[in-house]
Amino acid sequence: MRDLLLGRQPKDFDVTTNARPEQVRQLFRKNSLLIGRRFRLAHVRFGREVIEVATFRGPRDESDSGERVTVNGRIVRDNIYGSSVADDVWRRDFSVNALYYNISDFSVIDHVGGMADIKARTLRLIGNPSTRYREDAVRALRATRFAAKLGFRIHPDTEAPIPVFGGLLGEMPPARLFDEVLKLFHGGHALESFRLLRKYDLFGRLFPATDILFNQGESGFMHRLLECALTNTDARISEGKPVTPSFLFASLLWEPMQHLARRNQESGMNLVSAFEAARREVIAEQVKRVMLPRRHAAMIKEIWLFQQRLARHANKRPKRLIGHPRFRAAYDFLVLRAEAGDEQVRDIAKWWTDFQESNEIPQRNPIKKRAQPRRRRQKKKS
């Protein structure tokens, strides 16, 4: 409803009902799938479309077995069901996300002033903000994301506690934070999300190694690099081009990796060992905060490793590198560094650009032909 009222094309439509998830599953059978432990939901498939069906939430009851709350007030399981919109609305996070379209009379149901907040372009938490952030600290990230996406101001009562409760993000599962990072940076408003994360002291909760360098004043090139990377990401998304978490994280963690590699060299390591150890350690520390699937972690390391190979192979058998499946991502990252002002790679990036424009680039075929079975020679009958 929110996006429709703002004149935007909704990404998807969610359905709420008084039917329990198991009842939805029984009704749609093979076309449905139950997901989620914290919030039990049903995904119902119609062709290529997937409709998320949520059961109405009900008022909190400490004795209810469907809810589990930590001593700090964080809700880790919330499967207390209600029977109506009037029950469900108070469990939503922001007023602008608590608007319901009634298909029986085509009306909009608004119990919490969401329509007025949309008109005022204001993001406001439902209920006591401190309690709501304590229940789920990810709401601080969601506030940042929606403010960036919608261009809304955050209501002062909702805004003030964000830096205070941002520390609770350390209690969140790293896998969940990975999903939230992708929503923040792959939603078409990455640069503004980054600026708001920094404003509310949330960026360091997600990328502590990078934030330490910001706080140490070593942020000139790094800040330009991230702004270039996020601006390019937003542009690609607006043009309908693909983006990858690997490139995003390679940009966000590049300077911490470089900083650690230099320290390793100062401690006596040779160049190769220093960078190998730095790549391994930076990734290992980052996944403690924000989980990275192994394939993305491996690709990040390859993008970084290729920066050295691109420098070595300029003017020397370059076509061998161009055929590598990671060449394009590594080359794009090299160009990004040059655009951000890294003088050491400016000439190298230009050389690779000129080489590709002036040569026919061999295309790597990712699909290998299946080997044909050899026909056995039949023996002649005597």
Tab-separated table of C-alpha atoms in Angstrom, residues 27-264:
chain	number	residue	atom	x	y	z
A	27	LEU	CA	-5.055	-25.139	1.222
A	28	PHE	CA	-2.428	-24.606	-1.483
A	29	ARG	CA	-0.497	-27.854	-0.930
A	30	LYS	CA	2.262	-28.282	-3.549
A	31	ASN	CA	2.197	-24.603	-4.496
A	32	SER	CA	3.129	-23.434	-1.011
A	33	LEU	CA	6.130	-23.528	1.286
A	34	LEU	CA	6.407	-22.630	4.978
A	35	ILE	CA	9.468	-20.567	5.861
A	36	GLY	CA	10.955	-18.787	8.855
A	37	ARG	CA	11.489	-19.750	12.457
A	38	ARG	CA	11.348	-16.294	13.986
A	39	PHE	CA	8.259	-15.342	11.959
A	40	ARG	CA	6.401	-18.276	10.424
A	41	LEU	CA	5.230	-17.402	6.899
A	42	ALA	CA	3.846	-19.153	3.848
A	43	HIS	CA	5.101	-18.567	0.319
A	44	VAL	CA	2.431	-19.384	-2.259
A	45	ARG	CA	3.559	-19.755	-5.854
A	46	PHE	CA	1.453	-18.845	-8.889
A	47	GLY	CA	3.535	-19.516	-11.974
A	48	ARG	CA	6.628	-17.345	-11.545
A	49	GLU	CA	5.001	-15.165	-8.891
A	50	VAL	CA	5.490	-15.810	-5.175
A	51	ILE	CA	2.953	-14.305	-2.764
A	52	GLU	CA	3.999	-13.989	0.879
A	53	VAL	CA	1.118	-14.891	3.172
A	54	ALA	CA	1.410	-13.902	6.837
A	55	THR	CA	-0.940	-14.796	9.648
A	56	PHE	CA	-2.233	-11.907	11.756
A	57	ARG	CA	-0.013	-11.350	14.801
A	58	GLY	CA	-1.600	-11.030	18.200
A	59	PRO	CA	-0.889	-9.137	21.434
A	60	ARG	CA	2.216	-10.219	23.337
A	61	ASP	CA	1.652	-12.722	26.114
A	62	GLU	CA	4.667	-13.743	28.217
A	63	SER	CA	3.098	-17.153	28.870
A	64	ASP	CA	2.541	-17.922	25.199
A	65	SER	CA	4.765	-20.710	23.885
A	66	GLY	CA	4.801	-19.067	20.455
A	67	GLU	CA	7.028	-16.253	21.685
A	68	ARG	CA	10.545	-16.284	23.038
A	69	VAL	CA	12.240	-13.171	24.436
A	70	THR	CA	15.814	-12.784	25.722
A	71	VAL	CA	16.656	-11.094	29.027
A	72	ASN	CA	17.507	-7.930	27.036
A	73	GLY	CA	14.030	-7.820	25.544
A	74	ARG	CA	14.974	-9.129	22.091
A	75	ILE	CA	12.297	-11.242	20.442
A	76	VAL	CA	13.912	-14.317	18.904
A	77	ARG	CA	10.662	-16.105	18.061
A	78	ASP	CA	7.325	-14.418	17.464
A	79	ASN	CA	4.586	-16.797	16.431
A	80	ILE	CA	1.733	-15.401	18.529
A	81	TYR	CA	-1.251	-15.279	16.230
A	82	GLY	CA	-4.145	-12.839	16.230
A	83	SER	CA	-7.544	-12.839	14.584
A	84	SER	CA	-7.849	-9.433	12.933
A	85	VAL	CA	-6.108	-6.413	11.440
A	86	ALA	CA	-6.752	-4.587	14.714
A	87	ASP	CA	-4.498	-7.150	16.454
A	88	ASP	CA	-1.887	-7.326	13.719
A	89	VAL	CA	-1.281	-3.616	13.170
A	90	TRP	CA	0.421	-3.088	16.539
A	91	ARG	CA	3.070	-5.682	15.693
A	92	ARG	CA	4.184	-3.834	12.546
A	93	ASP	CA	7.295	-1.658	12.705
A	94	PHE	CA	6.566	1.672	10.985
A	95	SER	CA	3.235	3.406	10.552
A	96	VAL	CA	3.712	3.706	6.781
A	97	ASN	CA	4.112	-0.097	6.628
A	98	ALA	CA	0.892	-0.700	8.588
A	99	LEU	CA	-1.675	0.122	5.915
A	100	TYR	CA	-4.051	-2.628	4.794
A	101	TYR	CA	-6.094	-2.833	1.618
A	102	ASN	CA	-9.474	-4.431	2.216
A	103	ILE	CA	-10.433	-6.374	-0.908
A	104	SER	CA	-14.078	-6.678	0.190
A	105	ASP	CA	-14.834	-2.943	-0.074
A	106	PHE	CA	-11.594	-1.571	-1.655
A	107	SER	CA	-10.837	0.594	1.377
A	108	VAL	CA	-7.552	1.357	3.130
A	109	ILE	CA	-7.458	0.393	6.803
A	110	ASP	CA	-5.270	2.712	8.883
A	111	HIS	CA	-5.162	2.333	12.674
A	112	VAL	CA	-1.887	4.170	13.382
A	113	GLY	CA	-1.801	7.319	11.267
A	114	GLY	CA	0.149	5.844	8.393
A	115	MET	CA	-1.708	7.891	5.775
A	116	ALA	CA	-0.844	11.139	7.557
A	117	ASP	CA	2.813	10.084	7.863
A	118	ILE	CA	2.980	9.328	4.140
A	119	LYS	CA	1.562	12.771	3.390
A	120	ALA	CA	4.136	14.325	5.772
A	121	ARG	CA	6.884	12.045	4.356
A	122	THR	CA	7.773	10.933	7.876
A	123	LEU	CA	9.042	7.575	9.116
A	124	ARG	CA	7.703	6.767	12.579
A	125	LEU	CA	7.905	3.626	14.690
A	126	ILE	CA	4.685	2.245	16.123
A	127	GLY	CA	4.799	2.152	19.921
A	128	ASN	CA	7.660	3.054	22.226
A	129	PRO	CA	10.812	3.377	20.063
A	130	SER	CA	13.209	2.152	22.762
A	131	THR	CA	11.107	-0.958	23.319
A	132	ARG	CA	10.759	-1.630	19.599
A	133	TYR	CA	14.525	-1.323	18.971
A	134	ARG	CA	15.222	-3.528	21.966
A	135	GLU	CA	12.847	-6.161	20.589
A	136	ASP	CA	14.638	-6.129	17.235
A	137	ALA	CA	17.705	-3.947	16.642
A	138	VAL	CA	17.454	-4.551	12.891
A	139	ARG	CA	14.671	-1.970	12.967
A	140	ALA	CA	17.422	0.652	13.224
A	141	LEU	CA	18.792	-0.581	9.869
A	142	ARG	CA	15.295	-0.656	8.403
A	143	ALA	CA	14.713	2.942	9.489
A	144	THR	CA	17.896	3.937	7.688
A	145	ARG	CA	16.983	1.960	4.578
A	146	PHE	CA	13.446	3.297	4.278
A	147	ALA	CA	14.601	6.868	4.895
A	148	ALA	CA	17.130	6.499	2.058
A	149	LYS	CA	14.728	4.704	-0.258
A	150	LEU	CA	11.673	6.903	0.264
A	151	GLY	CA	13.411	10.203	0.925
A	152	PHE	CA	11.517	10.480	4.216
A	153	ARG	CA	12.699	12.209	7.358
A	154	ILE	CA	12.860	10.029	10.467
A	155	HIS	CA	10.576	11.274	13.242
A	156	PRO	CA	12.671	12.701	16.134
A	157	ASP	CA	11.274	10.149	18.611
A	158	THR	CA	12.210	7.326	16.228
A	159	GLU	CA	15.563	8.860	15.302
A	160	ALA	CA	17.019	9.710	18.727
A	161	PRO	CA	17.461	6.127	20.074
A	162	ILE	CA	19.080	4.734	16.903
A	163	PRO	CA	22.744	5.283	17.938
A	164	VAL	CA	21.954	4.027	21.453
A	165	PHE	CA	20.435	0.714	20.398
A	166	GLY	CA	22.674	0.166	17.376
A	167	GLY	CA	25.031	-1.725	19.661
A	168	LEU	CA	22.428	-4.488	19.926
A	169	LEU	CA	23.131	-5.383	16.295
A	170	GLY	CA	26.042	-7.402	17.665
A	171	GLU	CA	23.466	-9.860	19.029
A	172	MET	CA	21.863	-10.391	15.629
A	173	PRO	CA	22.629	-13.536	13.594
A	174	PRO	CA	25.352	-12.727	10.998
A	175	ALA	CA	23.265	-14.403	8.276
A	176	ARG	CA	20.375	-12.040	8.936
A	177	LEU	CA	22.691	-9.024	8.826
A	178	PHE	CA	24.020	-10.188	5.441
A	179	ASP	CA	20.461	-10.039	4.092
A	180	GLU	CA	19.997	-6.569	5.564
A	181	VAL	CA	23.276	-5.313	4.060
A	182	LEU	CA	22.130	-6.427	0.606
A	183	LYS	CA	18.813	-4.622	1.092
A	184	LEU	CA	20.685	-1.480	2.130
A	185	PHE	CA	23.240	-1.472	-0.674
A	186	HIS	CA	21.483	-3.317	-3.503
A	187	GLY	CA	18.191	-1.468	-3.336
A	188	GLY	CA	19.118	1.409	-5.623
A	189	HIS	CA	19.929	3.869	-2.821
A	190	ALA	CA	23.298	2.585	-1.639
A	191	LEU	CA	25.099	5.923	-1.383
A	192	GLU	CA	22.395	7.595	0.720
A	193	SER	CA	22.104	4.456	2.883
A	194	PHE	CA	25.860	4.586	3.501
A	195	ARG	CA	25.673	8.240	4.545
A	196	LEU	CA	22.806	7.569	6.953
A	197	LEU	CA	24.546	4.521	8.426
A	198	ARG	CA	27.544	6.724	9.148
A	199	LYS	CA	25.342	9.485	10.557
A	200	TYR	CA	23.670	7.149	13.065
A	201	ASP	CA	26.847	5.226	14.026
A	202	LEU	CA	25.518	2.019	12.479
A	203	PHE	CA	28.149	1.478	9.790
A	204	GLY	CA	30.742	0.386	12.348
A	205	ARG	CA	28.311	-2.208	13.711
A	206	LEU	CA	28.367	-3.880	10.304
A	207	PHE	CA	31.919	-3.168	9.099
A	208	PRO	CA	34.061	-2.545	12.189
A	209	ALA	CA	37.457	-2.827	10.453
A	210	THR	CA	36.504	-0.218	7.862
A	211	ASP	CA	34.989	2.071	10.472
A	212	ILE	CA	38.174	1.970	12.576
A	213	LEU	CA	40.115	3.453	9.659
A	214	PHE	CA	37.475	6.164	9.271
A	215	ASN	CA	37.876	7.057	12.948
A	216	GLN	CA	41.674	7.092	12.665
A	217	GLY	CA	41.469	9.766	10.007
A	218	GLU	CA	42.675	7.470	7.215
A	219	SER	CA	39.488	8.000	5.260
A	220	GLY	CA	40.379	10.213	2.279
A	221	PHE	CA	40.924	7.631	-0.448
A	222	MET	CA	38.724	5.033	1.265
A	223	HIS	CA	35.769	7.414	1.392
A	224	ARG	CA	36.189	8.273	-2.306
A	225	LEU	CA	36.493	4.581	-3.179
A	226	LEU	CA	33.278	3.684	-1.352
A	227	GLU	CA	31.376	6.637	-2.777
A	228	CYS	CA	32.483	5.646	-6.303
A	229	ALA	CA	31.558	1.997	-5.699
A	230	LEU	CA	28.132	2.804	-4.270
A	231	THR	CA	27.375	5.409	-6.944
A	232	ASN	CA	28.231	2.840	-9.625
A	233	THR	CA	26.074	0.246	-7.853
A	234	ASP	CA	23.084	2.593	-7.815
A	235	ALA	CA	23.616	3.387	-11.497
A	236	ARG	CA	23.774	-0.294	-12.494
A	237	ILE	CA	20.584	-1.066	-10.581
A	238	SER	CA	18.733	1.858	-12.172
A	239	GLU	CA	19.840	0.559	-15.596
A	240	GLY	CA	18.711	-2.982	-14.793
A	241	LYS	CA	22.255	-4.360	-14.795
A	242	PRO	CA	23.355	-7.135	-12.396
A	243	VAL	CA	25.278	-6.437	-9.198
A	244	THR	CA	27.121	-8.863	-6.953
A	245	PRO	CA	27.734	-8.938	-3.187
A	246	SER	CA	31.340	-9.941	-3.875
A	247	PHE	CA	32.165	-6.647	-5.586
A	248	LEU	CA	30.379	-4.687	-2.849
A	249	PHE	CA	32.282	-6.373	-0.032
A	250	ALA	CA	35.575	-6.215	-1.962
A	251	SER	CA	35.135	-2.432	-2.044
A	252	LEU	CA	34.052	-2.110	1.591
A	253	LEU	CA	36.961	-4.188	2.905
A	254	TRP	CA	39.740	-3.209	0.483
A	255	GLU	CA	41.413	-0.600	2.656
A	256	PRO	CA	41.341	-2.699	5.876
A	257	MET	CA	42.998	-5.509	3.889
A	258	GLN	CA	45.635	-3.131	2.491
A	259	HIS	CA	46.281	-1.638	5.930
A	260	LEU	CA	46.777	-5.071	7.502
A	261	ALA	CA	49.024	-6.235	4.637
A	262	ARG	CA	51.313	-3.246	5.195
A	263	ARG	CA	51.495	-4.042	8.905
A	264	ASN	CA	52.352	-7.654	8.078
